[in-house]
Amino acid sequence: MTNVADEILKTMKYAVDRKAVHCDITYPSVITGIDRKGYVILDRAGSERTVRCSIPGIELRPGQAVWAKEPMGKLNELHICGVRGK
């Protein structure tokens, strides 16, 4: 009976882990520059990426700390979703 319960728990853990891979990922970043396409920030790997800001009516500046979000882990949809406080 214990083996059946262990197998059920392993299967549930596997399903939860697989689902967690497809969640939004939000992490701190810094604006390193601004160009005509958007804001240049550092992604999780430390590479520079040009992204848009999803906060209406805000102007950001280089050196400013922000929150970056990868919806569903899609790096091509990376955007700024918040400004970090001090």
JSON list of C-alpha atoms in Angstrom, two decimals:
[
{"chain": "A", "resi": 1, "resn": "MET", "atom": "CA", "xyz": [0.00, 0.00, 0.00]},
{"chain": "A", "resi": 2, "resn": "THR", "atom": "CA", "xyz": [2.87, 2.37, 0.77]},
{"chain": "A", "resi": 3, "resn": "ASN", "atom": "CA", "xyz": [4.30, 1.95, -2.74]},
{"chain": "A", "resi": 4, "resn": "VAL", "atom": "CA", "xyz": [0.99, 3.01, -4.29]},
{"chain": "A", "resi": 5, "resn": "ALA", "atom": "CA", "xyz": [0.82, 6.12, -2.11]},
{"chain": "A", "resi": 6, "resn": "ASP", "atom": "CA", "xyz": [4.45, 6.98, -2.93]},
{"chain": "A", "resi": 7, "resn": "GLU", "atom": "CA", "xyz": [3.75, 6.61, -6.66]},
{"chain": "A", "resi": 8, "resn": "ILE", "atom": "CA", "xyz": [0.69, 8.84, -6.41]},
{"chain": "A", "resi": 9, "resn": "LEU", "atom": "CA", "xyz": [2.71, 11.49, -4.56]},
{"chain": "A", "resi": 10, "resn": "LYS", "atom": "CA", "xyz": [5.54, 11.29, -7.12]},
{"chain": "A", "resi": 11, "resn": "THR", "atom": "CA", "xyz": [3.03, 11.69, -9.95]},
{"chain": "A", "resi": 12, "resn": "MET", "atom": "CA", "xyz": [1.43, 14.70, -8.26]},
{"chain": "A", "resi": 13, "resn": "LYS", "atom": "CA", "xyz": [4.83, 16.31, -7.64]},
{"chain": "A", "resi": 14, "resn": "TYR", "atom": "CA", "xyz": [5.80, 15.76, -11.27]},
{"chain": "A", "resi": 15, "resn": "ALA", "atom": "CA", "xyz": [2.55, 17.40, -12.46]},
{"chain": "A", "resi": 16, "resn": "VAL", "atom": "CA", "xyz": [3.02, 20.40, -10.16]},
{"chain": "A", "resi": 17, "resn": "ASP", "atom": "CA", "xyz": [6.66, 20.83, -11.22]},
{"chain": "A", "resi": 18, "resn": "ARG", "atom": "CA", "xyz": [5.68, 20.72, -14.91]},
{"chain": "A", "resi": 19, "resn": "LYS", "atom": "CA", "xyz": [2.96, 23.32, -14.37]},
{"chain": "A", "resi": 20, "resn": "ALA", "atom": "CA", "xyz": [5.35, 25.61, -12.45]},
{"chain": "A", "resi": 21, "resn": "VAL", "atom": "CA", "xyz": [7.65, 25.78, -15.48]},
{"chain": "A", "resi": 22, "resn": "HIS", "atom": "CA", "xyz": [4.93, 27.69, -17.33]},
{"chain": "A", "resi": 23, "resn": "CYS", "atom": "CA", "xyz": [4.38, 30.45, -14.76]},
{"chain": "A", "resi": 24, "resn": "ASP", "atom": "CA", "xyz": [5.29, 34.11, -15.05]},
{"chain": "A", "resi": 25, "resn": "ILE", "atom": "CA", "xyz": [8.82, 34.87, -13.93]},
{"chain": "A", "resi": 26, "resn": "THR", "atom": "CA", "xyz": [9.39, 38.28, -12.31]},
{"chain": "A", "resi": 27, "resn": "TYR", "atom": "CA", "xyz": [12.84, 39.41, -11.23]},
{"chain": "A", "resi": 28, "resn": "PRO", "atom": "CA", "xyz": [14.77, 42.60, -10.41]},
{"chain": "A", "resi": 29, "resn": "SER", "atom": "CA", "xyz": [16.70, 44.32, -13.17]},
{"chain": "A", "resi": 30, "resn": "VAL", "atom": "CA", "xyz": [18.32, 47.66, -14.01]},
{"chain": "A", "resi": 31, "resn": "ILE", "atom": "CA", "xyz": [17.85, 49.95, -16.98]},
{"chain": "A", "resi": 32, "resn": "THR", "atom": "CA", "xyz": [21.21, 50.22, -18.73]},
{"chain": "A", "resi": 33, "resn": "GLY", "atom": "CA", "xyz": [20.05, 52.49, -21.55]},
{"chain": "A", "resi": 34, "resn": "ILE", "atom": "CA", "xyz": [17.24, 53.82, -23.69]},
{"chain": "A", "resi": 35, "resn": "ASP", "atom": "CA", "xyz": [16.94, 53.57, -27.46]},
{"chain": "A", "resi": 36, "resn": "ARG", "atom": "CA", "xyz": [14.19, 54.24, -29.99]},
{"chain": "A", "resi": 37, "resn": "LYS", "atom": "CA", "xyz": [12.75, 50.72, -29.57]},
{"chain": "A", "resi": 38, "resn": "GLY", "atom": "CA", "xyz": [12.44, 50.87, -25.77]},
{"chain": "A", "resi": 39, "resn": "TYR", "atom": "CA", "xyz": [14.39, 50.41, -22.58]},
{"chain": "A", "resi": 40, "resn": "VAL", "atom": "CA", "xyz": [17.56, 48.32, -22.42]},
{"chain": "A", "resi": 41, "resn": "ILE", "atom": "CA", "xyz": [17.62, 46.08, -19.34]},
{"chain": "A", "resi": 42, "resn": "LEU", "atom": "CA", "xyz": [19.51, 43.04, -18.13]},
{"chain": "A", "resi": 43, "resn": "ASP", "atom": "CA", "xyz": [17.70, 39.70, -18.34]},
{"chain": "A", "resi": 44, "resn": "ARG", "atom": "CA", "xyz": [18.14, 36.83, -15.85]},
{"chain": "A", "resi": 45, "resn": "ALA", "atom": "CA", "xyz": [21.28, 35.64, -17.63]},
{"chain": "A", "resi": 46, "resn": "GLY", "atom": "CA", "xyz": [22.84, 39.12, -17.56]},
{"chain": "A", "resi": 47, "resn": "SER", "atom": "CA", "xyz": [22.35, 39.81, -21.28]},
{"chain": "A", "resi": 48, "resn": "GLU", "atom": "CA", "xyz": [21.05, 43.17, -22.45]},
{"chain": "A", "resi": 49, "resn": "ARG", "atom": "CA", "xyz": [17.56, 43.16, -23.96]},
{"chain": "A", "resi": 50, "resn": "THR", "atom": "CA", "xyz": [15.48, 46.00, -25.36]},
{"chain": "A", "resi": 51, "resn": "VAL", "atom": "CA", "xyz": [11.98, 45.84, -23.90]},
{"chain": "A", "resi": 52, "resn": "ARG", "atom": "CA", "xyz": [8.84, 47.91, -23.52]},
{"chain": "A", "resi": 53, "resn": "CYS", "atom": "CA", "xyz": [7.38, 49.22, -20.28]},
{"chain": "A", "resi": 54, "resn": "SER", "atom": "CA", "xyz": [3.85, 48.17, -19.36]},
{"chain": "A", "resi": 55, "resn": "ILE", "atom": "CA", "xyz": [3.38, 51.02, -16.87]},
{"chain": "A", "resi": 56, "resn": "PRO", "atom": "CA", "xyz": [1.34, 53.79, -18.55]},
{"chain": "A", "resi": 57, "resn": "GLY", "atom": "CA", "xyz": [2.55, 57.39, -18.33]},
{"chain": "A", "resi": 58, "resn": "ILE", "atom": "CA", "xyz": [5.92, 56.73, -16.70]},
{"chain": "A", "resi": 59, "resn": "GLU", "atom": "CA", "xyz": [9.36, 57.80, -17.89]},
{"chain": "A", "resi": 60, "resn": "LEU", "atom": "CA", "xyz": [12.29, 55.72, -16.75]},
{"chain": "A", "resi": 61, "resn": "ARG", "atom": "CA", "xyz": [15.98, 56.60, -16.80]},
{"chain": "A", "resi": 62, "resn": "PRO", "atom": "CA", "xyz": [19.25, 54.66, -17.06]},
{"chain": "A", "resi": 63, "resn": "GLY", "atom": "CA", "xyz": [20.42, 53.25, -13.73]},
{"chain": "A", "resi": 64, "resn": "GLN", "atom": "CA", "xyz": [16.87, 52.94, -12.40]},
{"chain": "A", "resi": 65, "resn": "ALA", "atom": "CA", "xyz": [15.94, 49.68, -10.67]},
{"chain": "A", "resi": 66, "resn": "VAL", "atom": "CA", "xyz": [12.89, 47.96, -12.15]},
{"chain": "A", "resi": 67, "resn": "TRP", "atom": "CA", "xyz": [10.97, 44.68, -12.07]},
{"chain": "A", "resi": 68, "resn": "ALA", "atom": "CA", "xyz": [11.10, 42.65, -15.28]},
{"chain": "A", "resi": 69, "resn": "LYS", "atom": "CA", "xyz": [8.52, 39.99, -16.14]},
{"chain": "A", "resi": 70, "resn": "GLU", "atom": "CA", "xyz": [8.71, 37.03, -18.53]},
{"chain": "A", "resi": 71, "resn": "PRO", "atom": "CA", "xyz": [5.10, 35.96, -19.07]},
{"chain": "A", "resi": 72, "resn": "MET", "atom": "CA", "xyz": [4.86, 32.17, -19.05]},
{"chain": "A", "resi": 73, "resn": "GLY", "atom": "CA", "xyz": [8.68, 32.08, -19.29]},
{"chain": "A", "resi": 74, "resn": "LYS", "atom": "CA", "xyz": [8.62, 33.57, -22.83]},
{"chain": "A", "resi": 75, "resn": "LEU", "atom": "CA", "xyz": [11.78, 35.66, -23.14]},
{"chain": "A", "resi": 76, "resn": "ASN", "atom": "CA", "xyz": [10.49, 37.32, -26.33]},
{"chain": "A", "resi": 77, "resn": "GLU", "atom": "CA", "xyz": [7.63, 38.87, -24.27]},
{"chain": "A", "resi": 78, "resn": "LEU", "atom": "CA", "xyz": [9.92, 40.25, -21.55]},
{"chain": "A", "resi": 79, "resn": "HIS", "atom": "CA", "xyz": [8.76, 43.68, -20.32]},
{"chain": "A", "resi": 80, "resn": "ILE", "atom": "CA", "xyz": [9.10, 46.11, -17.41]},
{"chain": "A", "resi": 81, "resn": "CYS", "atom": "CA", "xyz": [6.20, 45.65, -15.00]},
{"chain": "A", "resi": 82, "resn": "GLY", "atom": "CA", "xyz": [7.22, 47.78, -12.03]},
{"chain": "A", "resi": 83, "resn": "VAL", "atom": "CA", "xyz": [9.68, 50.19, -10.46]},
{"chain": "A", "resi": 84, "resn": "ARG", "atom": "CA", "xyz": [11.71, 48.94, -7.50]},
{"chain": "A", "resi": 85, "resn": "GLY", "atom": "CA", "xyz": [11.79, 51.02, -4.36]},
{"chain": "A", "resi": 86, "resn": "LYS", "atom": "CA", "xyz": [14.90, 51.87, -2.40]}
]
